[in-house]
CSV table of C-alpha atoms in Angstrom, one decimal:
chain,number,residue,atom,x,y,z
A,21,SER,CA,135.7,-14.4,6.8
A,22,GLN,CA,137.8,-11.5,7.7
A,23,GLN,CA,137.4,-8.5,5.5
A,24,GLY,CA,140.0,-6.1,6.9
A,25,GLU,CA,143.6,-7.1,6.6
A,26,GLU,CA,146.3,-5.2,8.4
A,27,ASP,CA,149.9,-4.7,7.4
A,28,PRO,CA,152.5,-5.1,8.9
A,29,GLN,CA,151.6,-7.8,11.3
A,30,ALA,CA,154.0,-6.5,13.9
A,31,LEU,CA,155.8,-3.2,14.4
A,32,SER,CA,158.5,-2.2,16.9
A,33,ILE,CA,159.4,1.5,17.3
A,34,GLN,CA,161.2,3.8,19.7
A,35,GLU,CA,159.2,6.1,21.9
A,36,GLY,CA,158.6,9.4,20.2
A,37,GLU,CA,158.7,7.9,16.7
A,38,ASN,CA,155.6,7.6,14.4
A,39,ALA,CA,153.9,4.3,13.7
A,40,THR,CA,152.0,3.7,10.5
A,41,MET,CA,149.9,0.7,9.7
A,42,ASN,CA,147.8,-0.1,6.7
A,43,CYS,CA,144.5,-1.9,6.2
A,44,SER,CA,142.9,-3.3,3.1
A,45,TYR,CA,139.3,-4.5,2.7
A,46,LYS,CA,137.3,-6.3,0.0
A,47,THR,CA,133.8,-5.0,-0.4
A,48,SER,CA,131.8,-1.8,-0.1
A,49,ILE,CA,131.7,-0.1,3.2
A,50,ASN,CA,129.6,2.5,5.1
A,51,ASN,CA,132.6,3.4,7.2
A,52,LEU,CA,135.9,2.0,8.5
A,53,GLN,CA,136.8,1.9,12.1
A,54,TRP,CA,140.1,1.4,14.0
A,55,TYR,CA,140.2,-0.2,17.4
A,56,ARG,CA,143.0,-0.8,19.9
A,57,GLN,CA,143.2,-3.9,22.1
A,58,ASN,CA,145.5,-4.4,25.1
A,59,SER,CA,145.2,-6.7,28.0
A,60,GLY,CA,144.5,-3.8,30.4
A,61,ARG,CA,141.5,-2.1,28.7
A,62,GLY,CA,140.1,-4.7,26.2
A,63,LEU,CA,138.9,-3.5,22.8
A,64,VAL,CA,138.6,0.3,22.5
A,65,HIS,CA,137.3,2.3,19.6
A,66,LEU,CA,139.8,4.8,18.3
A,67,ILE,CA,138.4,6.5,15.3
A,68,LEU,CA,135.7,6.2,12.6
A,69,ILE,CA,136.1,7.4,9.1
A,70,ARG,CA,133.0,7.5,6.8
A,71,SER,CA,133.1,6.3,3.2
A,72,ASN,CA,132.8,9.8,1.9
A,73,GLU,CA,135.7,11.1,3.9
A,74,ARG,CA,139.4,10.9,2.9
A,75,GLU,CA,141.2,11.9,6.1
A,76,LYS,CA,140.4,12.3,9.7
A,77,HIS,CA,142.4,13.4,12.8
A,78,SER,CA,141.9,12.7,16.4
A,79,GLY,CA,144.6,13.8,18.8
A,80,ARG,CA,147.8,12.0,17.8
A,81,LEU,CA,145.9,9.8,15.4
A,82,ARG,CA,145.5,10.3,11.6
A,83,VAL,CA,143.5,8.1,9.5
A,84,THR,CA,143.2,8.1,5.7
A,85,LEU,CA,140.7,6.2,3.5
A,86,ASP,CA,141.0,5.5,-0.2
A,87,THR,CA,137.8,3.8,-1.3
A,88,SER,CA,139.1,3.4,-4.9
A,89,LYS,CA,142.0,1.2,-3.5
A,90,LYS,CA,139.9,-0.2,-0.7
A,91,SER,CA,142.6,0.7,1.8
A,92,SER,CA,143.1,2.8,4.9
A,93,SER,CA,146.0,3.8,7.0
A,94,LEU,CA,146.4,4.7,10.7
A,95,LEU,CA,149.3,7.0,11.8
A,96,ILE,CA,150.2,7.4,15.4
A,97,THR,CA,152.5,10.3,15.9
A,98,ALA,CA,154.9,10.8,18.8
A,99,SER,CA,154.3,7.3,20.1
A,100,ARG,CA,154.3,6.5,23.8
A,101,ALA,CA,154.8,3.3,25.8
A,102,ALA,CA,151.1,3.3,26.5
A,103,ASP,CA,150.5,3.0,22.7
A,104,THR,CA,151.8,-0.6,22.9
A,105,ALA,CA,148.8,-2.7,21.8
A,106,SER,CA,147.2,-4.5,18.9
A,107,TYR,CA,145.5,-2.3,16.4
A,108,PHE,CA,142.6,-3.6,14.3
A,109,CYS,CA,140.8,-2.1,11.4
A,110,ALA,CA,137.2,-3.0,10.9
A,111,ALA,CA,135.3,-2.6,7.6
A,112,VAL,CA,131.7,-1.8,8.3
A,113,ASP,CA,128.6,-2.4,6.3
A,114,TYR,CA,126.3,-3.0,9.2
A,115,LYS,CA,128.6,-5.3,11.2
A,116,LEU,CA,132.3,-5.1,11.8
A,117,SER,CA,134.6,-7.3,9.8
A,118,PHE,CA,138.0,-7.3,11.4
A,119,GLY,CA,141.5,-8.2,10.2
A,120,ALA,CA,144.1,-10.0,12.3
A,121,GLY,CA,145.6,-6.8,13.6
A,122,THR,CA,149.0,-5.1,13.8
A,123,THR,CA,150.9,-5.6,17.1
A,124,VAL,CA,152.7,-2.4,18.0
A,125,THR,CA,155.5,-2.3,20.6
A,126,VAL,CA,156.8,1.0,21.7
A,127,ARG,CA,160.2,0.8,23.3
A,128,ALA,CA,161.1,3.3,26.0
B,23,GLY,CA,127.6,5.2,33.0
B,24,ALA,CA,127.9,1.4,33.0
B,25,GLY,CA,129.5,-0.2,29.9
B,26,VAL,CA,128.8,-3.5,28.3
B,27,SER,CA,129.2,-6.3,30.8
B,28,GLN,CA,129.7,-10.0,30.2
B,29,SER,CA,129.7,-13.1,32.4
B,30,PRO,CA,131.4,-15.2,33.2
B,31,SER,CA,134.8,-13.7,32.6
B,32,ASN,CA,136.3,-17.1,32.3
B,33,LYS,CA,134.8,-20.5,31.7
B,34,VAL,CA,136.5,-23.8,31.6
B,35,THR,CA,134.5,-26.7,30.4
B,36,GLU,CA,134.9,-30.3,29.2
B,37,LYS,CA,134.4,-31.3,25.6
B,38,GLY,CA,130.8,-32.2,24.9
B,39,LYS,CA,129.3,-29.9,27.6
B,40,ASP,CA,127.0,-27.0,26.9
B,41,VAL,CA,127.9,-23.5,27.9
B,42,GLU,CA,125.9,-20.3,28.2
B,43,LEU,CA,127.5,-16.8,27.9
B,44,ARG,CA,125.8,-13.7,29.0
B,45,CYS,CA,126.0,-10.1,27.7
B,46,ASP,CA,124.4,-7.0,29.3
B,47,PRO,CA,124.5,-4.2,26.7
B,48,ILE,CA,124.5,-0.5,27.4
B,49,SER,CA,121.0,0.7,28.3
B,50,GLY,CA,119.3,2.2,25.3
B,51,HIS,CA,121.5,0.5,22.7
B,52,THR,CA,119.3,-1.3,20.2
B,53,ALA,CA,122.0,-3.2,18.4
B,54,LEU,CA,123.9,-6.0,19.9
B,55,TYR,CA,126.7,-8.1,18.4
B,56,TRP,CA,128.6,-11.3,19.3
B,57,TYR,CA,132.1,-11.9,18.1
B,58,ARG,CA,134.7,-14.6,18.6
B,59,GLN,CA,138.4,-14.0,18.9
B,60,ARG,CA,140.8,-16.9,18.6
B,61,LEU,CA,144.3,-16.5,20.1
B,62,GLY,CA,146.4,-14.1,18.1
B,63,GLN,CA,143.6,-13.4,15.6
B,64,GLY,CA,141.1,-10.7,14.8
B,65,LEU,CA,137.4,-10.8,15.6
B,66,GLU,CA,135.0,-13.1,13.8
B,67,PHE,CA,131.4,-11.9,13.6
B,68,LEU,CA,128.9,-14.4,14.9
B,69,ILE,CA,125.4,-12.8,15.2
B,70,TYR,CA,123.7,-9.4,15.2
B,71,PHE,CA,120.5,-8.3,16.9
B,72,GLN,CA,118.8,-5.0,15.9
B,73,GLY,CA,115.7,-4.1,17.9
B,74,ASN,CA,112.8,-6.5,17.2
B,75,SER,CA,114.1,-7.5,13.8
B,76,ALA,CA,115.1,-11.1,13.0
B,77,PRO,CA,118.7,-11.6,14.0
B,78,ASP,CA,121.5,-11.9,11.5
B,79,LYS,CA,122.9,-15.3,12.2
B,80,SER,CA,125.2,-15.5,9.2
B,81,GLY,CA,128.4,-15.7,11.2
B,82,LEU,CA,127.4,-18.6,13.4
B,83,PRO,CA,129.9,-21.4,12.6
B,84,SER,CA,127.6,-24.3,13.2
B,85,ASP,CA,124.2,-25.3,14.5
B,86,ARG,CA,125.8,-25.9,17.9
B,87,PHE,CA,125.8,-22.1,18.3
B,88,SER,CA,122.7,-20.2,19.1
B,89,ALA,CA,121.9,-16.8,20.7
B,90,GLU,CA,118.9,-15.1,22.1
B,91,ARG,CA,118.1,-11.6,23.1
B,92,THR,CA,115.1,-10.4,25.0
B,93,GLY,CA,113.9,-7.1,23.6
B,94,GLU,CA,116.7,-4.6,23.8
B,95,SER,CA,118.3,-6.1,26.9
B,96,VAL,CA,120.3,-9.1,27.9
B,97,SER,CA,121.6,-11.6,25.3
B,98,THR,CA,122.8,-15.1,25.8
B,99,LEU,CA,125.1,-17.1,23.5
B,100,THR,CA,124.8,-20.9,23.9
B,101,ILE,CA,127.3,-23.4,22.6
B,102,GLN,CA,126.1,-27.0,22.7
B,103,ARG,CA,128.3,-30.0,22.7
B,104,THR,CA,131.5,-27.8,23.0
B,105,GLN,CA,134.6,-28.8,21.0
B,106,GLN,CA,138.2,-27.8,21.6
B,107,GLU,CA,138.1,-25.5,18.6
B,108,ASP,CA,135.4,-23.5,20.3
B,109,SER,CA,138.1,-22.3,22.8
B,110,ALA,CA,138.3,-18.5,22.3
B,111,VAL,CA,137.4,-15.2,23.8
B,112,TYR,CA,133.7,-14.4,23.1
B,113,LEU,CA,133.1,-10.6,22.9
B,114,CYS,CA,129.8,-8.8,22.9
B,115,ALA,CA,129.3,-5.3,21.6
B,116,SER,CA,126.4,-2.9,21.6
B,117,THR,CA,125.7,0.3,19.7
B,118,LEU,CA,123.0,2.9,19.5
B,119,THR,CA,121.4,1.8,16.2
B,120,SER,CA,123.6,-0.1,13.8
B,121,GLY,CA,127.2,-0.8,12.9
B,122,ASN,CA,127.5,2.6,11.3
B,123,ASN,CA,128.4,3.9,14.8
B,124,GLU,CA,131.1,3.1,17.3
B,125,GLN,CA,130.6,-0.2,18.9
B,126,PHE,CA,131.2,-0.5,22.6
B,127,PHE,CA,132.7,-3.8,23.6
B,128,GLY,CA,132.5,-5.8,26.8
B,129,PRO,CA,135.5,-7.4,28.4
B,130,GLY,CA,134.7,-10.8,26.9
B,131,THR,CA,134.4,-14.3,28.2
B,132,ARG,CA,137.4,-16.5,27.8
B,133,LEU,CA,136.2,-20.0,27.0
B,134,THR,CA,138.5,-23.0,27.4
B,135,VAL,CA,137.3,-26.4,26.3
B,136,LEU,CA,139.4,-29.2,27.6
C-alpha cells in the first residue's frame, strides 16, 4: 500500500512562479525523500530530509517536514520549463513507500 | 560511473507466458530494490535485498512473482504465468546500505501483457 500521498494531484504554473506540493504519510519514518520523474531522465532523487530535521534547502528546492502531522512540503522557487515533471514523496523506513505523485506543468 | 541498468527496456508478452527482468545495480551497492509502477500511479515496493540477508518479499503481489540476487550483483525478477494486470514499468534501485540513503533508479522495464 502507498504510504506517501501527494496533494495536489496536478499543478499548472507560469514560468518564474513558485510551485508548492504537499505530502502526507501514515507511519514512522527514518527519513522522507522527494523524487522527480519525467520521460527524459526517469526517476531522479531530489532531496532527503531526516526525521529529526524540520527544513532543508537544495538550490531552488525547499523541503519541510512536520513529523507531528506526518506531512512534508516541497517548494520549487522560480520555476522553469525544465521543472515540468511528476514529483513523488517517499516515506522511508528501510524501503521507499511512494504516493501517486503531483504532476507539475510549467508554462513558458 | 555507470548507473543502474535494466534489461530489456521493453517487453511484450502474451498472457500466460513467463518473463524474466534483469537489474544490474551500481557496483558496491549492497541494497537492491524492485518496484512496480502502473500507468499514472506511484511506485509499489515489491522486494528488497540487503547483502546476504534473507530478502524482504513483503511487497510481492502473488506467488507468481519471485526474485533472486547473486551476492551483491545482478538481480532477476521473474513473473510466471503473466496476466494483463501485470502490465507496468518495473523499476530497480540500488543504494549503498539501506533505504536510509538516496536510491539510484534504473530506467525500468516496460512490460506489456497482451
